[in-house]
Coordinates of C-alpha atoms (C1' of nucleotides) in Angstrom, one line a residue:
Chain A
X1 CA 17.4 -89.8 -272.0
X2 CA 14.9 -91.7 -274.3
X3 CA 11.6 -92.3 -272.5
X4 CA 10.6 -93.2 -269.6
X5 CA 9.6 -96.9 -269.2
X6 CA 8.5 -97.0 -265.8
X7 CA 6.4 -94.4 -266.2
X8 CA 4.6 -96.3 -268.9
X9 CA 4.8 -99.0 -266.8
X10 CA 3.3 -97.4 -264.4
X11 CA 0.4 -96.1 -266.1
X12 CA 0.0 -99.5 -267.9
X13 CA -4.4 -100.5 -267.5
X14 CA -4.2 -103.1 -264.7
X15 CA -7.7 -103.8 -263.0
X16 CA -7.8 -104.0 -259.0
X17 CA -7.8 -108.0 -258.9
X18 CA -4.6 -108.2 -261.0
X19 CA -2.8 -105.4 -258.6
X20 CA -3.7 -107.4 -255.9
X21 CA -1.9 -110.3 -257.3
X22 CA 0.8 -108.0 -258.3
X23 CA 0.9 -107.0 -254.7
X24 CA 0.9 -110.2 -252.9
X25 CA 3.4 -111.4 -255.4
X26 CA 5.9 -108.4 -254.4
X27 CA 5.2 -108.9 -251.2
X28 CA 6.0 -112.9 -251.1
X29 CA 9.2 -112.6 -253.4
X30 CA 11.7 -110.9 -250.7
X31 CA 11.2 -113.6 -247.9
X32 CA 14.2 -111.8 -246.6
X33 CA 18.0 -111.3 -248.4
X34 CA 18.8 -111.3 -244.7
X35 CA 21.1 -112.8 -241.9
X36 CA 22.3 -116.3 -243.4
X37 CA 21.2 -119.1 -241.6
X38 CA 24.9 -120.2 -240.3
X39 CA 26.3 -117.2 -238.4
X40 CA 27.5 -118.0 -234.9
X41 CA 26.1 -116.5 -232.0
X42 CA 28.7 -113.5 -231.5
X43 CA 28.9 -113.0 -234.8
X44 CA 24.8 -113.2 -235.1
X45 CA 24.9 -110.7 -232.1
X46 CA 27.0 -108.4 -233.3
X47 CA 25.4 -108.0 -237.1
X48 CA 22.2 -107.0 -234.9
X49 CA 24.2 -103.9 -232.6
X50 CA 25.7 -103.2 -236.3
X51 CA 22.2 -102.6 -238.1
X52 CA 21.3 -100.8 -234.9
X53 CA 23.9 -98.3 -234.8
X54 CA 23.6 -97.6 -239.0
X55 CA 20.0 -96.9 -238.5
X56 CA 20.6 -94.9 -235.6
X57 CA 23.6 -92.9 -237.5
X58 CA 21.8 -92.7 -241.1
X59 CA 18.7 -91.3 -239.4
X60 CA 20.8 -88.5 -237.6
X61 CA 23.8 -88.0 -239.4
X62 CA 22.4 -89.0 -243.0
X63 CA 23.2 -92.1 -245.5
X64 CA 27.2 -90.3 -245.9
X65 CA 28.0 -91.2 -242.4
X66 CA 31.6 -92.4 -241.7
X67 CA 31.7 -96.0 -241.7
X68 CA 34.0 -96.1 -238.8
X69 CA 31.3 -94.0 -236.9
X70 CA 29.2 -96.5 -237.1
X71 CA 31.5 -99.4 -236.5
X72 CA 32.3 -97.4 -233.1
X73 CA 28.9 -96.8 -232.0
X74 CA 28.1 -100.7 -232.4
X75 CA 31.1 -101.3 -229.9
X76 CA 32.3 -103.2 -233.5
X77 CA 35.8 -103.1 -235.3
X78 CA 35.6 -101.9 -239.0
X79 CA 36.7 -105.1 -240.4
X80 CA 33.5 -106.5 -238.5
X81 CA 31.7 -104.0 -240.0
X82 CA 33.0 -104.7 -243.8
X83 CA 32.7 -108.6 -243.0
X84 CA 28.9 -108.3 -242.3
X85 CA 28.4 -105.6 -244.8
X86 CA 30.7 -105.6 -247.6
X87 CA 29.3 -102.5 -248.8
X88 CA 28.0 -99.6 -247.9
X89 CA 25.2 -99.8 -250.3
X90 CA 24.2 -103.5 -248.8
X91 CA 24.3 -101.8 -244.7
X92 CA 21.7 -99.1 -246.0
X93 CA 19.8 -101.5 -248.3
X94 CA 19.2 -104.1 -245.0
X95 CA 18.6 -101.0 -242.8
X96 CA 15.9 -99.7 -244.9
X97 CA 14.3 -102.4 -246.0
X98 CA 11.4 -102.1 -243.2
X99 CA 11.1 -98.5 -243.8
X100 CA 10.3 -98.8 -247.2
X101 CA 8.2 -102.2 -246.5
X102 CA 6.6 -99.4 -244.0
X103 CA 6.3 -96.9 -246.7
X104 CA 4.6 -99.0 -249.4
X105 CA 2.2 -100.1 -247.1
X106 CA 1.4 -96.4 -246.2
X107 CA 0.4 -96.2 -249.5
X108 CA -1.6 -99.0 -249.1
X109 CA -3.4 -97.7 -246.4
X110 CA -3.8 -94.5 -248.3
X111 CA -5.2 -96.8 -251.4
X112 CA -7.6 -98.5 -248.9
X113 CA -9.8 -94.7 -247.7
X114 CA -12.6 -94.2 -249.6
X115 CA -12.0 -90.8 -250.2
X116 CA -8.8 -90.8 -253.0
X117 CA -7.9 -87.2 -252.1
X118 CA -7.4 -87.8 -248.3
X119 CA -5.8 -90.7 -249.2
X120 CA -3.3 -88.9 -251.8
X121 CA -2.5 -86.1 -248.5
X122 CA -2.2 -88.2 -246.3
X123 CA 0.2 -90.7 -248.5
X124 CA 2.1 -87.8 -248.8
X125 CA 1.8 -86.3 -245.4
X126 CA 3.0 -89.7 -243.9
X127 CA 5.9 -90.4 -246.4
X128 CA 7.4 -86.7 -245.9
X129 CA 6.7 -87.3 -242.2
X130 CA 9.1 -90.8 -242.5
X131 CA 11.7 -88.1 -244.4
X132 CA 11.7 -86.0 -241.4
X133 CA 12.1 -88.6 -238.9
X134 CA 15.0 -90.4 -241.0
X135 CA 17.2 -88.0 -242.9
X136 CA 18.4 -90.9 -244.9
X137 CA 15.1 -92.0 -245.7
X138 CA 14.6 -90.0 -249.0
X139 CA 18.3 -90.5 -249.9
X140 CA 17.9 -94.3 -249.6
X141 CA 14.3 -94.3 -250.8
X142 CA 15.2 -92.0 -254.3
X143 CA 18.9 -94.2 -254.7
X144 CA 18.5 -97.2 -256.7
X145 CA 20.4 -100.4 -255.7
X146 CA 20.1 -102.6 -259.0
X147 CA 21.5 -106.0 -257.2
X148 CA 19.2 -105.3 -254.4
X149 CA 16.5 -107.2 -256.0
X150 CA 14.1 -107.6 -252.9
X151 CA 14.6 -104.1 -252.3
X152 CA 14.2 -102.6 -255.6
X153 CA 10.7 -105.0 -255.8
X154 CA 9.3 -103.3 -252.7
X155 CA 10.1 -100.0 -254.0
X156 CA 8.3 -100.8 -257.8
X157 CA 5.9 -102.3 -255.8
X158 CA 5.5 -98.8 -254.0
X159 CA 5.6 -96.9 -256.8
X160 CA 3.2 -98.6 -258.8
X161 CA 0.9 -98.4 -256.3
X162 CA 1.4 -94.4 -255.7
X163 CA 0.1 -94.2 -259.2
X164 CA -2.4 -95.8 -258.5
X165 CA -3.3 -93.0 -256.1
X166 CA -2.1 -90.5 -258.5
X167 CA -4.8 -91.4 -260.7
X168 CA -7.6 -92.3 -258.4
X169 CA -7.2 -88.5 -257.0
X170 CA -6.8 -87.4 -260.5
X171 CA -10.7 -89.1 -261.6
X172 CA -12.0 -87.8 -258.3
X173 CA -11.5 -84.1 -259.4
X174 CA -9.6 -83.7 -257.0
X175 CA -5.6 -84.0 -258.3
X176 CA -4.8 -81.2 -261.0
X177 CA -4.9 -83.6 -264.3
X178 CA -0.9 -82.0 -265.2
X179 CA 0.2 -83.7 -261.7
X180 CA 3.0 -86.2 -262.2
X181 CA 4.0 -89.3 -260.6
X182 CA 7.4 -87.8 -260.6
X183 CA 6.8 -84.9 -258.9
X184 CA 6.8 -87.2 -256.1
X185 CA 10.5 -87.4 -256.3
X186 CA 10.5 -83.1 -256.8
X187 CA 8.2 -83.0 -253.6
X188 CA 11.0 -85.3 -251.4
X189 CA 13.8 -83.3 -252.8
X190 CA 12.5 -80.4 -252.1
X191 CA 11.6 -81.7 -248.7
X192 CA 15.4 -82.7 -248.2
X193 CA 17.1 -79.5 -249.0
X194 CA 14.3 -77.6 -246.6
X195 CA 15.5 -79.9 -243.8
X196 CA 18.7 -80.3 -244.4
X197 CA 20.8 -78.6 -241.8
X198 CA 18.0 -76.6 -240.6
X199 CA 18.2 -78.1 -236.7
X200 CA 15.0 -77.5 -234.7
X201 CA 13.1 -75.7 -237.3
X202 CA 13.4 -78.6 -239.7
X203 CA 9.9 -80.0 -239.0
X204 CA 8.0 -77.1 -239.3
X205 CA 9.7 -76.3 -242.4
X206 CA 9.1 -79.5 -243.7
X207 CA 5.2 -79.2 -243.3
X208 CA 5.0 -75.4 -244.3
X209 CA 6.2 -76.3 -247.6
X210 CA 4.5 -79.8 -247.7
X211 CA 1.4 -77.7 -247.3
X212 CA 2.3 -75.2 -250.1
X213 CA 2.4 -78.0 -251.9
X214 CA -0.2 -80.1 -251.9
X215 CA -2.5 -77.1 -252.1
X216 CA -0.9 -76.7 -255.4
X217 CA -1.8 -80.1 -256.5
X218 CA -5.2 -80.0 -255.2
X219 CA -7.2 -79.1 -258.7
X220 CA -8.9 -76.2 -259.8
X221 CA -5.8 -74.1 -260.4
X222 CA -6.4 -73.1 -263.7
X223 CA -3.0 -71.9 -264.1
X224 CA -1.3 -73.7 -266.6
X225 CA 1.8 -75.3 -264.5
X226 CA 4.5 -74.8 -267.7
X227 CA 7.3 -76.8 -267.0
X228 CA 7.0 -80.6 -267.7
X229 CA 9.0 -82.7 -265.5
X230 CA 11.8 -84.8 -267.2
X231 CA 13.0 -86.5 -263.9
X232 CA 11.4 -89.6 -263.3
X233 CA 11.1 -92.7 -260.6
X234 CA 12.5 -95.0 -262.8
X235 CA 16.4 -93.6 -263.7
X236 CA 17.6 -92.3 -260.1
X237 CA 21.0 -92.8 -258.6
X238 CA 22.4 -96.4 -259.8
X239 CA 24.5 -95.8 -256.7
X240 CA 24.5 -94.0 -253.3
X241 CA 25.7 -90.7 -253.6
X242 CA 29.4 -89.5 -253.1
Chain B
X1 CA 15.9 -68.9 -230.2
X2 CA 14.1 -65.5 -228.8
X3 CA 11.8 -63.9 -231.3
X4 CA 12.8 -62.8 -234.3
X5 CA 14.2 -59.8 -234.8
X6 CA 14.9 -59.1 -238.4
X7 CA 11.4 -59.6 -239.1
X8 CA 10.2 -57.1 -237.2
X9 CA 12.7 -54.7 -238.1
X10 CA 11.2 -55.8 -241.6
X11 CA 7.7 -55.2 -240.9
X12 CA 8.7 -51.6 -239.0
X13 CA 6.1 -49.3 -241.0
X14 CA 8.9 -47.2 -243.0
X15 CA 7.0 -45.0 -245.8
X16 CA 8.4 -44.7 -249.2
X17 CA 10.6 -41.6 -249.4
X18 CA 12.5 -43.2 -246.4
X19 CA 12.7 -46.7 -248.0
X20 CA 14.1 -45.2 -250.7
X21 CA 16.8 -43.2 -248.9
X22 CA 17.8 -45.9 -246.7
X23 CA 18.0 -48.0 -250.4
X24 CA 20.6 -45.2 -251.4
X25 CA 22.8 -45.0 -247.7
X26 CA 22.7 -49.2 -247.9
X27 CA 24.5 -49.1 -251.9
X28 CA 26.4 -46.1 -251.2
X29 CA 28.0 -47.9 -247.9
X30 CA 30.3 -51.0 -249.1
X31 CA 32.3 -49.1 -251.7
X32 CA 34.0 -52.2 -252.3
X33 CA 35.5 -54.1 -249.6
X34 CA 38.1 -55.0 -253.1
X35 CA 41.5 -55.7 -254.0
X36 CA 43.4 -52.9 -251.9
X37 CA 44.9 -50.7 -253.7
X38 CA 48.6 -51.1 -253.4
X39 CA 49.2 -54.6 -254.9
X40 CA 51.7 -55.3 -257.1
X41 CA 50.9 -55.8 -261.0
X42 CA 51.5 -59.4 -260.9
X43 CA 49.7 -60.1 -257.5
X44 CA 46.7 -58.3 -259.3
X45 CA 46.4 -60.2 -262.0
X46 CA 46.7 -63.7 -260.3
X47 CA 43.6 -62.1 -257.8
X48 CA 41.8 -61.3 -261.2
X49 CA 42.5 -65.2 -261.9
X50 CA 41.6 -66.3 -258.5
X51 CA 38.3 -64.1 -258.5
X52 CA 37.2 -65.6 -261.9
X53 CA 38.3 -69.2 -261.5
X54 CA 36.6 -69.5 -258.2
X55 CA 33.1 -68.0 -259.7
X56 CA 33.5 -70.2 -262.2
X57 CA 34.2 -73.3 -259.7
X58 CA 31.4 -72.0 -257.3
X59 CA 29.0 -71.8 -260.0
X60 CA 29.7 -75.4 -261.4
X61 CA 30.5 -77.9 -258.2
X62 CA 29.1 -75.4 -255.3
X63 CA 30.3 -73.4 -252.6
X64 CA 32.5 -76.3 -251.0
X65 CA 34.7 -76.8 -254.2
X66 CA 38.3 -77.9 -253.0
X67 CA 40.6 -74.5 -252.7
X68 CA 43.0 -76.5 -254.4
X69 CA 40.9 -77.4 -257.9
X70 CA 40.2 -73.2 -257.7
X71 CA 43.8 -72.7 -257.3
X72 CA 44.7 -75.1 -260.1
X73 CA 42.1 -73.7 -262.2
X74 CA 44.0 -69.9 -261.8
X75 CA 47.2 -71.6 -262.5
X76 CA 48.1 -70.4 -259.4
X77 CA 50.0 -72.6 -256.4
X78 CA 48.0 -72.9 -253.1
X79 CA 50.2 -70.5 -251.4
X80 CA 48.8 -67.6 -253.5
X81 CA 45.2 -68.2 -253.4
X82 CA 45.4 -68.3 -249.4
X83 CA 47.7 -65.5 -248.9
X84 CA 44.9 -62.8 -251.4
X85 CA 42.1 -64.7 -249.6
X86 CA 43.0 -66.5 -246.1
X87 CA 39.3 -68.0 -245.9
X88 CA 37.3 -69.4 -247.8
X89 CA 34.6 -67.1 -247.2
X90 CA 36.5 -64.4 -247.8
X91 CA 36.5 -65.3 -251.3
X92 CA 32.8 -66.4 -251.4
X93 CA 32.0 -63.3 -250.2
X94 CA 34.2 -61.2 -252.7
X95 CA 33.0 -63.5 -255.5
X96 CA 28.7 -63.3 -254.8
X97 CA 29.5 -59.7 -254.2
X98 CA 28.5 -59.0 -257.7
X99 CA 25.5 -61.4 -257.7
X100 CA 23.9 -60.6 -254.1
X101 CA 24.1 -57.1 -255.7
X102 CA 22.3 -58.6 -258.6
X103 CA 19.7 -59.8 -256.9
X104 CA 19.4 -56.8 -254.4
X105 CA 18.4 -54.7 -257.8
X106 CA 16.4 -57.5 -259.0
X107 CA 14.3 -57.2 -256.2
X108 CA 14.3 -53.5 -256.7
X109 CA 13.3 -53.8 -260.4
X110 CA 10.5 -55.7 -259.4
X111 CA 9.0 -53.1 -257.2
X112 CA 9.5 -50.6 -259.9
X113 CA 6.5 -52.8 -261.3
X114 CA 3.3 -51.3 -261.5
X115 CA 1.7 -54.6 -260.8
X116 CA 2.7 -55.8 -257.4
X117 CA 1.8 -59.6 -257.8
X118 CA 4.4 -60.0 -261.5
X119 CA 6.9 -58.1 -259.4
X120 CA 6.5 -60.8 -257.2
X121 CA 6.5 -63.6 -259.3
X122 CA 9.2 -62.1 -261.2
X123 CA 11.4 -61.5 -258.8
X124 CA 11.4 -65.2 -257.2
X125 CA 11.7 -66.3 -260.6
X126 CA 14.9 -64.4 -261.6
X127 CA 16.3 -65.7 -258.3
X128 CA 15.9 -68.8 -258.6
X129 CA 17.3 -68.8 -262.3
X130 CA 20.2 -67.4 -260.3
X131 CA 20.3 -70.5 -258.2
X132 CA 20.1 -72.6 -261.0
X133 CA 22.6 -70.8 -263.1
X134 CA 25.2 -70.6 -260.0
X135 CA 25.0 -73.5 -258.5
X136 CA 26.5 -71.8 -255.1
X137 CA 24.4 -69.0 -255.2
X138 CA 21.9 -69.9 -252.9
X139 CA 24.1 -70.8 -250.2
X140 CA 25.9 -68.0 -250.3
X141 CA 22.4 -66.3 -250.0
X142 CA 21.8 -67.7 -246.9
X143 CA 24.8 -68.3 -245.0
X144 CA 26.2 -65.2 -243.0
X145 CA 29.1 -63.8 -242.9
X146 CA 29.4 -61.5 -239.8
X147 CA 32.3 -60.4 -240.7
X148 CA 32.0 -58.7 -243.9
X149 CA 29.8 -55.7 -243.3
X150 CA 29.5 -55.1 -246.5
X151 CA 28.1 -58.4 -248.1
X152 CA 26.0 -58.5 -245.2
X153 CA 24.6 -54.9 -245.6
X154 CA 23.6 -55.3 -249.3
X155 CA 22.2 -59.0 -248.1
X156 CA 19.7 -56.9 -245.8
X157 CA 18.6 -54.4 -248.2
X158 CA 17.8 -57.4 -250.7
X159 CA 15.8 -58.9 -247.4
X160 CA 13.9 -55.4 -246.5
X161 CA 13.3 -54.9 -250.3
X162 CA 11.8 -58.2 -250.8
X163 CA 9.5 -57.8 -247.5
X164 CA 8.4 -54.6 -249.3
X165 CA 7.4 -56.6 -252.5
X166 CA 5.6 -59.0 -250.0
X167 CA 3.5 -56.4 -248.3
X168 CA 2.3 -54.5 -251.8
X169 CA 1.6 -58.0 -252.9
X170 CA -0.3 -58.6 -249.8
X171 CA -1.9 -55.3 -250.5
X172 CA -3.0 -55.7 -253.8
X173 CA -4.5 -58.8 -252.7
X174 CA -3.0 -61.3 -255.0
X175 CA -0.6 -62.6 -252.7
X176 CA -2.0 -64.8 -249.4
X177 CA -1.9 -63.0 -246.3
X178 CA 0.1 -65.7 -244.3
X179 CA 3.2 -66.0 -246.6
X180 CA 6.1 -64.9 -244.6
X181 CA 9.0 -63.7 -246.1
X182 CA 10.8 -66.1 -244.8
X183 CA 9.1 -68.3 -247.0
X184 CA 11.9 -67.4 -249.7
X185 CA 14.6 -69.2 -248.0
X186 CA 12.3 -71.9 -247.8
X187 CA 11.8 -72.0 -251.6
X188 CA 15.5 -71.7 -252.4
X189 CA 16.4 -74.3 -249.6
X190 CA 13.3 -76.5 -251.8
X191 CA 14.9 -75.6 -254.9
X192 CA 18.5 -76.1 -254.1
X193 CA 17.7 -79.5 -252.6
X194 CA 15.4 -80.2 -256.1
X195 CA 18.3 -79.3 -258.5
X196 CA 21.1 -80.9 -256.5
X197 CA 23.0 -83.4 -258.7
X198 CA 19.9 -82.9 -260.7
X199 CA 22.2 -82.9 -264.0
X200 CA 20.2 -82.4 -267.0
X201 CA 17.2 -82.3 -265.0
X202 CA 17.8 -79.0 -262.3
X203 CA 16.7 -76.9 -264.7
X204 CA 13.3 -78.1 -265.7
X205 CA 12.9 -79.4 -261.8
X206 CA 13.5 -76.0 -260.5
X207 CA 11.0 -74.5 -263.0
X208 CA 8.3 -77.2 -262.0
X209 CA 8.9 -76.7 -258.3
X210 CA 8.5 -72.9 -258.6
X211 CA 5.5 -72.8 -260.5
X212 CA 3.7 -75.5 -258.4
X213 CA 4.5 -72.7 -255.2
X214 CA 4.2 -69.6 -257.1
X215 CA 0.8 -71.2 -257.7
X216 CA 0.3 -72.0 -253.7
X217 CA 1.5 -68.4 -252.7
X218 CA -1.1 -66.6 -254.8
X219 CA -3.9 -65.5 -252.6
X220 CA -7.6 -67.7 -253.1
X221 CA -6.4 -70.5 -251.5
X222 CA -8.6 -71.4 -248.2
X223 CA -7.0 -73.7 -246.8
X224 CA -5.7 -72.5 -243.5
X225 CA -1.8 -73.3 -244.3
X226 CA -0.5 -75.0 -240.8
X227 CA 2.2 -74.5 -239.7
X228 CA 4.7 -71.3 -239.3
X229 CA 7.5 -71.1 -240.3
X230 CA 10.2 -70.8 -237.5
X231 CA 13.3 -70.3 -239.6
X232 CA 13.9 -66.7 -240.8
X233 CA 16.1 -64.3 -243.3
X234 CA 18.0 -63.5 -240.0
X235 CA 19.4 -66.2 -238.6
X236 CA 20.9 -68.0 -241.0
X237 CA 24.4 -70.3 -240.9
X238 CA 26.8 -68.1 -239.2
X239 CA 29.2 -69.6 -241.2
X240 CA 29.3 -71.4 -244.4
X241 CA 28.5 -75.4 -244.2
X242 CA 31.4 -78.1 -243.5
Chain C
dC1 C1' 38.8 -130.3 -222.4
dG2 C1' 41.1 -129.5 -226.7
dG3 C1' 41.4 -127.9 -231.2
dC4 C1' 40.0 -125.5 -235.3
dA5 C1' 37.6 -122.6 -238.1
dA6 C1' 35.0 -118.6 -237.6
dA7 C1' 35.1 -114.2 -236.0
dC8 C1' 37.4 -110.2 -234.2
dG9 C1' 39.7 -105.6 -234.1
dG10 C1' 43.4 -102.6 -234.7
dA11 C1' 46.9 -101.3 -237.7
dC12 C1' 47.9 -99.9 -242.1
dG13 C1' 48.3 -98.1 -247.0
dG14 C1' 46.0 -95.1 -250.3
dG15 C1' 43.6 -91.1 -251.6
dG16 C1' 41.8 -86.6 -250.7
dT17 C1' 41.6 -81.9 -248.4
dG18 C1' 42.9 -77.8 -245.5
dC19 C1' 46.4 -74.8 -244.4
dT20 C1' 51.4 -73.4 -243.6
dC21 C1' 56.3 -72.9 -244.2
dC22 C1' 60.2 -71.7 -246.8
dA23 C1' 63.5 -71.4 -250.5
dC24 C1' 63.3 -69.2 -254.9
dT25 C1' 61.7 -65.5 -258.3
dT26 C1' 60.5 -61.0 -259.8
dA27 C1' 58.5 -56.3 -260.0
dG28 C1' 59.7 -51.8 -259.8
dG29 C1' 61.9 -47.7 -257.2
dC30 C1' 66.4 -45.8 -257.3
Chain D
dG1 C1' 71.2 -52.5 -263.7
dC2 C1' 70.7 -53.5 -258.9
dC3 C1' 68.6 -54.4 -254.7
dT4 C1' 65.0 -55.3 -251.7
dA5 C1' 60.6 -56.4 -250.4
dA6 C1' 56.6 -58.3 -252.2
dG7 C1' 55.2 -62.3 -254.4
dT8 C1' 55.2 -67.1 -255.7
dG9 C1' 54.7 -72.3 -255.8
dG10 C1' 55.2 -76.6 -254.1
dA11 C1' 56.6 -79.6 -250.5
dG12 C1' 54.9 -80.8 -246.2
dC13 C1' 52.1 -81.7 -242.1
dA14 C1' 47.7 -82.8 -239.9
dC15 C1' 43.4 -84.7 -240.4
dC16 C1' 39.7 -87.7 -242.2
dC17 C1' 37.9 -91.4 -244.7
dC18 C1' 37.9 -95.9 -247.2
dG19 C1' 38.8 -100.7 -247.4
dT20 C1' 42.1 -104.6 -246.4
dC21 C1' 45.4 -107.6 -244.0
dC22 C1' 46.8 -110.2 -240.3
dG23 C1' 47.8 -111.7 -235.7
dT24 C1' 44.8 -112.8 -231.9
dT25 C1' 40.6 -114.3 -229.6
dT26 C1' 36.6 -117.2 -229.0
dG27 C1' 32.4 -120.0 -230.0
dC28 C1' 31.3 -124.5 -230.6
dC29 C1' 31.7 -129.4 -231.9
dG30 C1' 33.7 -133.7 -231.0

DNA sequence: CGGCAAACGGACGGGGTGCTCCACTTAGGC
DNA sequence: GCCTAAGTGGAGCACCCCGTCCGTTTGCCG
């Protein structure tokens, strides 16, 4: 495990116009890795009930849901199914791409209040809020799809910009200074194993321990926090898991 | 889902001397639910083998290890390993026996501690090493198993123990008024999801996590804290996942 | 309207797991 | 040492999932 270049990356001295470059440029780059022009109708048709049925099953069931479950809930063969989709990791890649499109520009927003804190819990809030809605939002959001090129940009493009919060809490006095971009990643794993299989009580849950948390990260706990954290946003999953 | 029973047994003023002898009837109840006495030499030894290569499988790929990869790992045929344990909880529960006792006298260590808050902190600390050592240990924690009395006896003198800790942590006034002590299951659900084919990185992810809520637990913090929490030590899975 | 390529869907082979049945082996009392 | 019941192991069945192959259907262009 030597280094960890994102994380550089991330913390790399970029003023506000260049980000906003940076932005627009991520932004422009995926124009969409989507439909192909020359499908026929039925066949146009049928890729739409597909994506609708996956992100109806990943968001109940969870990214590991049976491909044939979802072939069947789109009224669709399976050989349909693998046609459009020749992977799995290509179905959850198109079926995410608005949420995390959605995310980063909830950080945006977030980047956009004047007040960096409210900004930083309400990043946060929203993001683990998206989690709870979708349970294969963290899943998809923390698994790295390497020929997903548009996909991976957005999420760079959301991380970066996450720092960006990070820091702007942190020189507001507001963010303990020992808070790490990665423990983004700790704080939506954590949020997935409190939610997993916990039915009905998943949501409250979820924002008990959401609030535990960012009341820990809120500064002036002078408690030292010992334990570094080695996992980082740049190596996750290079594939989905199991 | 009616109220919440356990809890208020939990909370049930009970003063010490009483604790202390209901501590004594609860360990002096499940004598061992063990291997029965009359078993022939061989069929003890291969349950020996069973017991130890199933702690060993539990501990390394989780509580939902294939039967067969245990069975292999005993050099022992299928046949065998279902006939000394016909379910697979029977043998989670014979195996965590040892380790739910563990952490029952963990707890109870910790409220030999003069200081109320470190026997706190302690205690959630040693557990969750526990989780991170086994990795099936949590689970086990928190799934039920109706049937065996035992297991399930010991599991609720851990539970009342720990509630005990809670309140003299309360008391002292270095633990915040509205933890619940349900909150535990919500930090091992958090840590279990935050060490999770964590490789290399569980460890050091686990510790962060902890200290960041160990940090949010300790009583000073203001903020009013949301939401409830509606899941409880007492109604747990029934039955153990998938 | 006719024909062809695109699209479809179910069947199928392969791999993995849970659990059982049964023919063989062996411990241990006599 | 023998004999029997306890014990054993692996084959086998049922199920689930993945991903592909292939015979059939259908959109669409001429």
């Amino acid at each position: 495990m030597p280094g960890h270049p994102s994380r550089i990356e991330l913390e790399r001295g970029t003023d506000r116009a260049e980000l906003r470059a940076a932005v627009h440029a991520d932004l422009r780059v995926p124009p969409q890795d989507g439909p192909g022009p020359d499908l026929r109708a039925d066949a146009r048709h049928n890729r739409e009930r597909i994506l609708g049925a996956a992100r109806e099953a990943f968001a109940t069931r969870g990214l590991d849901v049976p491909m044939a479950a979802i072939a069947r809930r789109a009224g669709v063969g399976v050989a349909t199914l693998y046609r459009r989709f020749p992977s799995r990791e290509s179905l959850v890649v198109e079926v995410f791409a608005d949420q995390l499109t959605a995310c980063a520009s909830t950080v945006d927003d977030a980047l956009a209040d004047p007040d960096p804190w409210r900004g930083f819990t309400t990043a946060i809030e929203k993001i683990c809020a998206m989690q709870l809605a979708d349970r294969g939002f963290a899943t998809a959001f923390m698994t790295a799809f390497p020929a997903a090129t548009g996909y991976e940009h957005t999420r760079a493009h959301a991380e970066r910009r996450f720092a960006e919060l990070v820091r702007r809490a942190k020189e507001a006095g507001r963010l303990r200074a020992d808070f790490d971009s990665a423990d983004l990643v700790l704080l939506l794993k954590a949020v997935c194993g409190v939610t997993a299989d916990a039915g009905e009580a998943a949501a409250a849950s979820s924002r008990r321990l959401v609030a535990y948390l960012l009341q820990s990260f809120e500064a002036g706990r002078t408690a030292p926090l010992p334990p570094p954290p080695p996992l980082d946003l740049g190596h996750l999953h290079p594939v989905a898991p199991r």
